[in-house]
Amino acid sequence: MIVGGIDIGSLSANSVIMQFVKGSSEGEILSYSIIPTGVDDYLTAKTAFDEALKKISIKFDDLEFIVSTGYGRINIPFAKKNVTEISCHARGAHWAFPTARTILDMGGQDCKVITCDEKGKVKSFIMNDKCAAGAGRSMEIMANILDVKLEDIGDMSLDIKDKPSQITSTCVLFARSEVVELLSKGVHKNDILAGACDALTHRTLALMGRAGIEKDFIISGGIAKNIGVTKRVEEKLGVEAKIYHEPQIIGAIGAAIFAHDAMMKTKGN
Amino acid sequence: MFCDFEKILEDRHKYARELKSSSKKNMIGYMCSYTPEEIIYAAGFIPVRFLSSEDNPTLAETYMQTYYCTFSRSLLHQALSGEIDYLDGFVTAYSCATMRLAFENLQIFGKSPYARLLYLPGIIDTPEAKEFYYKELVRFKKDMEDLSGRVITDDDLREAIKIYDENRALTMEIFEGRKGDPPNITGKEAFTVTLSGMLTDKRDHNEMLRRLKENLSSRDALLQSSNRLMIVGSPLDNLKMFDIIEGDGSAYVVTDDDCMCTRYIFGTTPIDYINGDPLKALVERYLISRPPCPSKHSPSRYAECVSCPFREVSCMEMVPDPRRKLPDGYPFKKSQRMCRFRHSVKLAINHKVEGAIIIQQKFCDPHGFDYHHMVQAFQSAGIPSVFLEIDNVITTGTLKTRVQAFIEMLEPVDYVIEPEIRTAIQ
């Protein structure tokens, strides 16, 4: 049984194609893709699947059931069902790590803390709601203005030259102008990046404080690839985080598992 | 079935202007639901409640910082913009400091012929507070007499109280249908009923309610398999919120503790008082009978409630989880005070609520302060809750995600309530 999950986030769209052996709930990933989100959700979703299908000998029509998730989940005609990214991240994290109980999902435009039970069902969740300062978008803005590669931010931020800069954690636009000022004062890029990662970590910790943490603790979403943030979160919480080798597709994995669930349900009926 | 009610809300300013010319009555605008409308009504005026609008409250921002709630800024903006110039005066009871600030700016800069702030202490259920509010009402009655040029007799007040109590009773009867499974009216319809009542002559509204009651008896049931939700929190007067929650039929709001709906209509005037001094009766109704606003309700004070055996924990423990065994000694001696948390959880249990949506108007201090206690109160009854922050403009994006995720996580609740608990929480 081959199913698909598509997670259309604010910055990236991630597709996952999974295969389930008949009568088993153990799924395996056949292929996946990560592409930037375009203006048209439908086209983005289609492209994401085409990218993933390119790598394997399966056609789009072979996908028996597709579930969509993420901000763009509503407008996907070929998705037979949509499920929120909150439920999908819990389910996906549970698939990757069956011991997962708390998931910190740091995405492009928001940040969520989700707690789940031993089956991967959501027990509670909190989302940040003030501004993109607690999310991936702020890191892109930092990379852009400091002229560094997004993937280099993590290592650079850990290689502090003097001391981490103080950067506001409540508004990404204010943070941006603070960075311009720091640059003009001749502060080293690494120290500014350390400050930016500190600010993002601070925002995350405020959410974690309200949600409470139960082990195992998983970090998912694009920011999970930024070691500058994940190391700081682990340090401040005193808890080791488990991170899937491709943390950005956790939501799409969850969607694919929901697709399998939905199929089993229809067949059962 | 609800068109008459919806018509009032469609363009409330247009409706008010038409009503004013057809009824030949003057209109007094008020903000807070602690304002005793009965006195305004007894003077021959139509009380009209201020509701927020989705317009940017730019004019208010000259006087109020953007870190005050948009609800208060929107009210001031409308008063300054002339949108509500059909009103012949303004009054409000002092609820929270932000609303007071908005009102005082309206008094100074609003060019209104009449504007009075009725003072109200922070704690309202003491003899001193009652005496204080009584004196405010005496002054306010005098104002209304001067403004209308007629004497308000005790019988005028009694007549107004009768009409208002009838309005409350009729609405509560209609809301009984929300207890059904499925409910026979949606949350949106319930709010439409109460909101429209705040904008029209209560005598006419009573007629509309009577017709509605009759029509509802022949109404088809709503969708069956849907989750039963409750709304608590800051004043919600933007019905778009219900399109987000109830839009796809996967959930219905079956009850609420909101100033724009049940908190406005719950609590009739104590009958023993009406035959005596009607102003005293009003004091009792507004300060004691109705469910309190968090701006007048102190969690710490209620945790010390003498009748609460769990006072070292909190008084909300007085409502036990209906699916668990009763604690020893239940039911406990009833408190004289109306506890907001106990009230909300009681409503939830009586309506078989599966999840509570706690709505917080951005920067609403009173609801922000008691949020934590409210969550605990629901937890003590085994009811999950979710927090939603709203502004005067309701956008679907993340709100929809939160609500949908909350509905996805709800477990079907087996609401088999032990008969003795059923009696205790009635």
PDB file of N, CA and C in Angstrom, chain A residues 71 73-74 82-87 110 117 121-125 127-130 210, chain B residues 362-363 371 384 386-387 389 397-398 400-411:
ATOM      1  N   TYR A  71       0.256  25.003   6.482  1.00  0.00           N
ATOM      2  CA  TYR A  71      -0.621  26.141   6.192  1.00  0.00           C
ATOM      3  C   TYR A  71      -1.373  25.997   4.884  1.00  0.00           C
ATOM      4  N   ARG A  73      -2.594  23.332   3.584  1.00  0.00           N
ATOM      5  CA  ARG A  73      -3.257  22.024   3.504  1.00  0.00           C
ATOM      6  C   ARG A  73      -4.640  22.046   2.877  1.00  0.00           C
ATOM      7  N   ILE A  74      -5.299  23.219   2.891  1.00  0.00           N
ATOM      8  CA  ILE A  74      -6.698  23.273   2.464  1.00  0.00           C
ATOM      9  C   ILE A  74      -6.867  23.157   0.945  1.00  0.00           C
ATOM     10  N   ASN A  82      -7.288  16.523   5.021  1.00  0.00           N
ATOM     11  CA  ASN A  82      -6.236  17.370   5.575  1.00  0.00           C
ATOM     12  C   ASN A  82      -6.227  17.266   7.088  1.00  0.00           C
ATOM     13  N   VAL A  83      -5.036  17.270   7.634  1.00  0.00           N
ATOM     14  CA  VAL A  83      -4.830  17.136   9.077  1.00  0.00           C
ATOM     15  C   VAL A  83      -3.859  18.249   9.479  1.00  0.00           C
ATOM     16  N   THR A  84      -4.031  18.826  10.647  1.00  0.00           N
ATOM     17  CA  THR A  84      -3.136  19.931  11.021  1.00  0.00           C
ATOM     18  C   THR A  84      -1.709  19.438  11.220  1.00  0.00           C
ATOM     19  N   GLU A  85      -0.771  20.362  11.048  1.00  0.00           N
ATOM     20  CA  GLU A  85       0.641  20.010  11.206  1.00  0.00           C
ATOM     21  C   GLU A  85       0.958  19.613  12.641  1.00  0.00           C
ATOM     22  N   ILE A  86       0.098  20.039  13.573  1.00  0.00           N
ATOM     23  CA  ILE A  86       0.335  19.697  14.981  1.00  0.00           C
ATOM     24  C   ILE A  86       0.169  18.193  15.186  1.00  0.00           C
ATOM     25  N   SER A  87      -0.955  17.668  14.707  1.00  0.00           N
ATOM     26  CA  SER A  87      -1.171  16.217  14.814  1.00  0.00           C
ATOM     27  C   SER A  87      -0.121  15.464  14.000  1.00  0.00           C
ATOM     28  N   ASP A 110       6.538  29.712  12.399  1.00  0.00           N
ATOM     29  CA  ASP A 110       6.153  29.599  13.799  1.00  0.00           C
ATOM     30  C   ASP A 110       6.844  28.429  14.474  1.00  0.00           C
ATOM     31  N   ASP A 117       1.043  11.123  23.468  1.00  0.00           N
ATOM     32  CA  ASP A 117       1.026   9.898  24.271  1.00  0.00           C
ATOM     33  C   ASP A 117       1.837   8.803  23.578  1.00  0.00           C
ATOM     34  N   LYS A 121      -0.487  10.315  19.714  1.00  0.00           N
ATOM     35  CA  LYS A 121      -1.656  11.202  19.650  1.00  0.00           C
ATOM     36  C   LYS A 121      -1.397  12.436  20.508  1.00  0.00           C
ATOM     37  N   VAL A 122      -1.778  13.589  19.964  1.00  0.00           N
ATOM     38  CA  VAL A 122      -1.507  14.855  20.654  1.00  0.00           C
ATOM     39  C   VAL A 122      -2.247  14.915  21.984  1.00  0.00           C
ATOM     40  N   LYS A 123      -1.511  15.320  23.035  1.00  0.00           N
ATOM     41  CA  LYS A 123      -2.155  15.538  24.335  1.00  0.00           C
ATOM     42  C   LYS A 123      -2.382  17.023  24.579  1.00  0.00           C
ATOM     43  N   SER A 124      -1.399  17.832  24.189  1.00  0.00           N
ATOM     44  CA  SER A 124      -1.543  19.285  24.307  1.00  0.00           C
ATOM     45  C   SER A 124      -0.545  19.938  23.367  1.00  0.00           C
ATOM     46  N   PHE A 125      -0.771  21.207  23.086  1.00  0.00           N
ATOM     47  CA  PHE A 125       0.180  21.912  22.214  1.00  0.00           C
ATOM     48  C   PHE A 125       0.140  23.400  22.500  1.00  0.00           C
ATOM     49  N   MET A 127       1.510  27.117  20.528  1.00  0.00           N
ATOM     50  CA  MET A 127       2.162  27.720  19.353  1.00  0.00           C
ATOM     51  C   MET A 127       2.597  29.118  19.713  1.00  0.00           C
ATOM     52  N   ASN A 128       3.706  29.583  19.146  1.00  0.00           N
ATOM     53  CA  ASN A 128       4.048  30.999  19.363  1.00  0.00           C
ATOM     54  C   ASN A 128       3.101  31.826  18.514  1.00  0.00           C
ATOM     55  N   ASP A 129       2.791  33.035  18.989  1.00  0.00           N
ATOM     56  CA  ASP A 129       1.796  33.772  18.215  1.00  0.00           C
ATOM     57  C   ASP A 129       2.162  35.225  18.030  1.00  0.00           C
ATOM     58  N   LYS A 130       3.306  35.631  18.489  1.00  0.00           N
ATOM     59  CA  LYS A 130       3.612  37.052  18.410  1.00  0.00           C
ATOM     60  C   LYS A 130       4.226  37.425  17.067  1.00  0.00           C
ATOM     61  N   ARG A 210       6.049  26.790  29.421  1.00  0.00           N
ATOM     62  CA  ARG A 210       4.600  26.712  29.610  1.00  0.00           C
ATOM     63  C   ARG A 210       4.077  25.315  29.333  1.00  0.00           C
TER      64      ARG A 210
ATOM     65  N   LYS B 362      -6.217  40.113  22.681  1.00  0.00           N
ATOM     66  CA  LYS B 362      -4.828  40.511  22.882  1.00  0.00           C
ATOM     67  C   LYS B 362      -4.743  41.667  23.883  1.00  0.00           C
ATOM     68  N   PHE B 363      -3.876  41.564  24.856  1.00  0.00           N
ATOM     69  CA  PHE B 363      -3.642  42.563  25.914  1.00  0.00           C
ATOM     70  C   PHE B 363      -4.798  42.698  26.908  1.00  0.00           C
ATOM     71  N   TYR B 371      -6.175  33.273  33.528  1.00  0.00           N
ATOM     72  CA  TYR B 371      -6.070  32.185  32.545  1.00  0.00           C
ATOM     73  C   TYR B 371      -5.590  30.885  33.195  1.00  0.00           C
ATOM     74  N   PRO B 384     -10.092  19.113  28.562  1.00  0.00           N
ATOM     75  CA  PRO B 384      -8.930  19.788  27.969  1.00  0.00           C
ATOM     76  C   PRO B 384      -9.299  21.179  27.459  1.00  0.00           C
ATOM     77  N   VAL B 386      -7.811  24.842  25.134  1.00  0.00           N
ATOM     78  CA  VAL B 386      -6.825  25.415  24.216  1.00  0.00           C
ATOM     79  C   VAL B 386      -6.921  26.923  24.308  1.00  0.00           C
ATOM     80  N   PHE B 387      -5.801  27.598  24.097  1.00  0.00           N
ATOM     81  CA  PHE B 387      -5.730  29.044  24.251  1.00  0.00           C
ATOM     82  C   PHE B 387      -5.688  29.705  22.875  1.00  0.00           C
ATOM     83  N   GLU B 389      -5.558  33.540  21.001  1.00  0.00           N
ATOM     84  CA  GLU B 389      -5.469  34.989  21.171  1.00  0.00           C
ATOM     85  C   GLU B 389      -6.092  35.656  19.951  1.00  0.00           C
ATOM     86  N   GLY B 397      -5.960  31.911   9.307  1.00  0.00           N
ATOM     87  CA  GLY B 397      -4.694  31.159   9.329  1.00  0.00           C
ATOM     88  C   GLY B 397      -4.403  30.322  10.557  1.00  0.00           C
ATOM     89  N   THR B 398      -3.658  30.885  11.513  1.00  0.00           N
ATOM     90  CA  THR B 398      -3.203  30.068  12.637  1.00  0.00           C
ATOM     91  C   THR B 398      -4.348  29.736  13.591  1.00  0.00           C
ATOM     92  N   LYS B 400      -7.326  28.853  12.774  1.00  0.00           N
ATOM     93  CA  LYS B 400      -7.955  27.644  12.229  1.00  0.00           C
ATOM     94  C   LYS B 400      -7.101  26.422  12.569  1.00  0.00           C
ATOM     95  N   THR B 401      -5.787  26.575  12.415  1.00  0.00           N
ATOM     96  CA  THR B 401      -4.888  25.455  12.711  1.00  0.00           C
ATOM     97  C   THR B 401      -5.028  25.034  14.167  1.00  0.00           C
ATOM     98  N   ARG B 402      -5.053  26.017  15.058  1.00  0.00           N
ATOM     99  CA  ARG B 402      -5.167  25.700  16.480  1.00  0.00           C
ATOM    100  C   ARG B 402      -6.481  24.982  16.797  1.00  0.00           C
ATOM    101  N   VAL B 403      -7.573  25.542  16.266  1.00  0.00           N
ATOM    102  CA  VAL B 403      -8.880  24.952  16.565  1.00  0.00           C
ATOM    103  C   VAL B 403      -8.963  23.540  15.989  1.00  0.00           C
ATOM    104  N   GLN B 404      -8.523  23.390  14.726  1.00  0.00           N
ATOM    105  CA  GLN B 404      -8.593  22.071  14.079  1.00  0.00           C
ATOM    106  C   GLN B 404      -7.724  21.062  14.831  1.00  0.00           C
ATOM    107  N   ALA B 405      -6.516  21.472  15.213  1.00  0.00           N
ATOM    108  CA  ALA B 405      -5.625  20.558  15.946  1.00  0.00           C
ATOM    109  C   ALA B 405      -6.247  20.175  17.285  1.00  0.00           C
ATOM    110  N   PHE B 406      -6.908  21.144  17.923  1.00  0.00           N
ATOM    111  CA  PHE B 406      -7.553  20.874  19.205  1.00  0.00           C
ATOM    112  C   PHE B 406      -8.666  19.843  19.028  1.00  0.00           C
ATOM    113  N   ILE B 407      -9.459  20.017  17.979  1.00  0.00           N
ATOM    114  CA  ILE B 407     -10.550  19.075  17.721  1.00  0.00           C
ATOM    115  C   ILE B 407      -9.979  17.698  17.387  1.00  0.00           C
ATOM    116  N   GLU B 408      -8.860  17.677  16.646  1.00  0.00           N
ATOM    117  CA  GLU B 408      -8.230  16.396  16.308  1.00  0.00           C
ATOM    118  C   GLU B 408      -7.756  15.647  17.550  1.00  0.00           C
ATOM    119  N   MET B 409      -7.340  16.408  18.581  1.00  0.00           N
ATOM    120  CA  MET B 409      -6.795  15.723  19.759  1.00  0.00           C
ATOM    121  C   MET B 409      -7.862  15.314  20.772  1.00  0.00           C
ATOM    122  N   LEU B 410      -9.112  15.805  20.597  1.00  0.00           N
ATOM    123  CA  LEU B 410     -10.148  15.488  21.580  1.00  0.00           C
ATOM    124  C   LEU B 410     -10.519  14.011  21.537  1.00  0.00           C
ATOM    125  N   GLU B 411     -10.655  13.444  22.705  1.00  0.00           N
ATOM    126  CA  GLU B 411     -11.075  12.049  22.800  1.00  0.00           C
ATOM    127  C   GLU B 411     -12.581  12.057  23.034  1.00  0.00           C
TER     128      GLU B 411
END
